[in-house]
Amino acid sequence: MYEAMRQTLLRVNASIAGCLEEARRALRGECDFCVEAIHRIHGPVDEMTAVIAQSAELLRLQPELAGQLELYKSQLGELQTTLVQIRIMLLARRASLEAGRAQLSAVSQWMGALRQTR
């Protein structure tokens, strides 16, 4: 049982590292951040619920996993910060798109008025 938890911890840490890198790439504009990215984050975090619930016992039996648990904790903190930054970036993009849409609407109305005066 604890071996399975150890394997889960190692697998999840690798997965979270990949998700964190993908989120950072999205912040740099190298890729899109989409709903699937959120699902890729949610799965591993959800998997860790059982491991975290029994982490005290796991560490008692396998103290060498303390580093892996700390890595998981630190990666989650970094991921949370990065996700907040992505949210801010997306809000800024939305505001920019709304401003552009308002400009297009104004130009369209202006063109309509110009046509009516001819």
XYZ file of C-alpha atoms in Angstrom:
118
model
C 0.000 0.000 0.000
C 2.724 2.483 0.948
C 4.717 1.507 -2.121
C 1.735 2.471 -4.267
C 1.538 5.787 -2.422
C 5.247 6.351 -3.036
C 4.762 5.644 -6.732
C 1.791 8.002 -6.824
C 3.856 10.730 -5.183
C 6.696 10.335 -7.683
C 4.325 10.218 -10.665
C 2.316 13.222 -9.482
C 5.443 15.292 -8.859
C 6.573 14.618 -12.419
C 3.121 15.455 -13.756
C 2.845 18.675 -11.742
C 6.306 19.706 -12.954
C 5.094 19.293 -16.537
C 1.912 21.261 -15.830
C 3.928 24.017 -14.187
C 6.225 24.264 -17.186
C 3.235 24.359 -19.549
C 1.684 27.184 -17.510
C 4.949 29.125 -17.579
C 5.165 28.663 -21.354
C 1.619 30.029 -21.638
C 2.659 33.097 -19.639
C 5.557 33.643 -22.031
C 3.111 33.420 -24.941
C 4.655 30.210 -26.291
C 1.417 28.214 -26.070
C -2.244 28.578 -25.214
C -3.610 27.802 -21.780
C -6.925 26.035 -22.135
C -9.449 23.981 -20.206
C -7.521 20.784 -20.913
C -4.549 22.253 -19.046
C -6.737 22.722 -15.979
C -7.886 19.102 -16.259
C -4.263 17.962 -16.486
C -3.580 19.806 -13.230
C -6.713 18.668 -11.434
C -6.157 14.935 -12.015
C -2.797 14.617 -10.250
C -3.796 16.943 -7.421
C -6.928 14.880 -6.874
C -4.829 11.701 -6.863
C -2.725 13.077 -4.027
C -5.668 13.403 -1.631
C -5.191 9.909 -0.229
C -1.416 10.277 -0.043
C -1.630 13.587 1.815
C -4.230 12.169 4.203
C -1.761 9.449 5.204
C 1.437 11.433 4.772
C 2.386 11.283 8.461
C 2.285 7.476 8.432
C 4.011 7.377 5.040
C 6.851 9.546 6.360
C 7.166 7.407 9.467
C 7.652 4.309 7.315
C 9.609 5.974 4.506
C 11.275 9.145 5.844
C 13.242 9.503 2.605
C 10.004 10.682 0.959
C 10.048 13.942 2.944
C 11.870 15.622 0.061
C 9.268 14.436 -2.425
C 6.429 15.714 -0.245
C 8.193 19.072 0.120
C 8.693 19.159 -3.648
C 4.975 18.534 -4.146
C 4.128 21.338 -1.713
C 6.527 23.819 -3.324
C 5.372 22.957 -6.849
C 1.747 23.534 -5.809
C 2.710 26.941 -4.425
C 4.494 27.855 -7.653
C 1.585 26.541 -9.698
C -0.867 28.613 -7.685
C 1.186 31.768 -8.269
C 1.498 30.997 -11.976
C -2.230 30.344 -12.313
C -2.974 33.707 -10.697
C -0.635 35.331 -13.225
C -2.386 33.501 -16.074
C -5.756 34.683 -14.771
C -4.514 38.287 -14.760
C -3.126 37.845 -18.282
C -6.455 36.448 -19.504
C -8.393 39.290 -17.877
C -6.098 41.808 -19.591
C -6.623 40.064 -22.938
C -10.365 40.110 -22.442
C -10.280 43.840 -21.672
C -8.200 44.425 -24.785
C -10.614 42.416 -26.923
C -13.582 44.316 -25.502
C -11.871 47.628 -26.282
C -11.192 46.453 -29.820
C -14.787 45.362 -30.210
C -15.989 48.763 -29.012
C -13.725 50.454 -31.569
C -15.053 48.255 -34.366
C -18.600 49.018 -33.316
C -17.893 52.766 -33.355
C -16.305 52.544 -36.810
C -19.258 50.521 -38.069
C -21.699 53.110 -36.773
C -19.632 55.891 -38.292
C -19.619 54.109 -41.661
C -23.374 53.631 -41.444
C -23.865 57.319 -40.757
C -21.513 58.225 -43.626
C -23.488 56.043 -46.048
C -26.746 57.688 -45.027
C -25.377 61.148 -45.783
C -24.400 60.247 -49.357
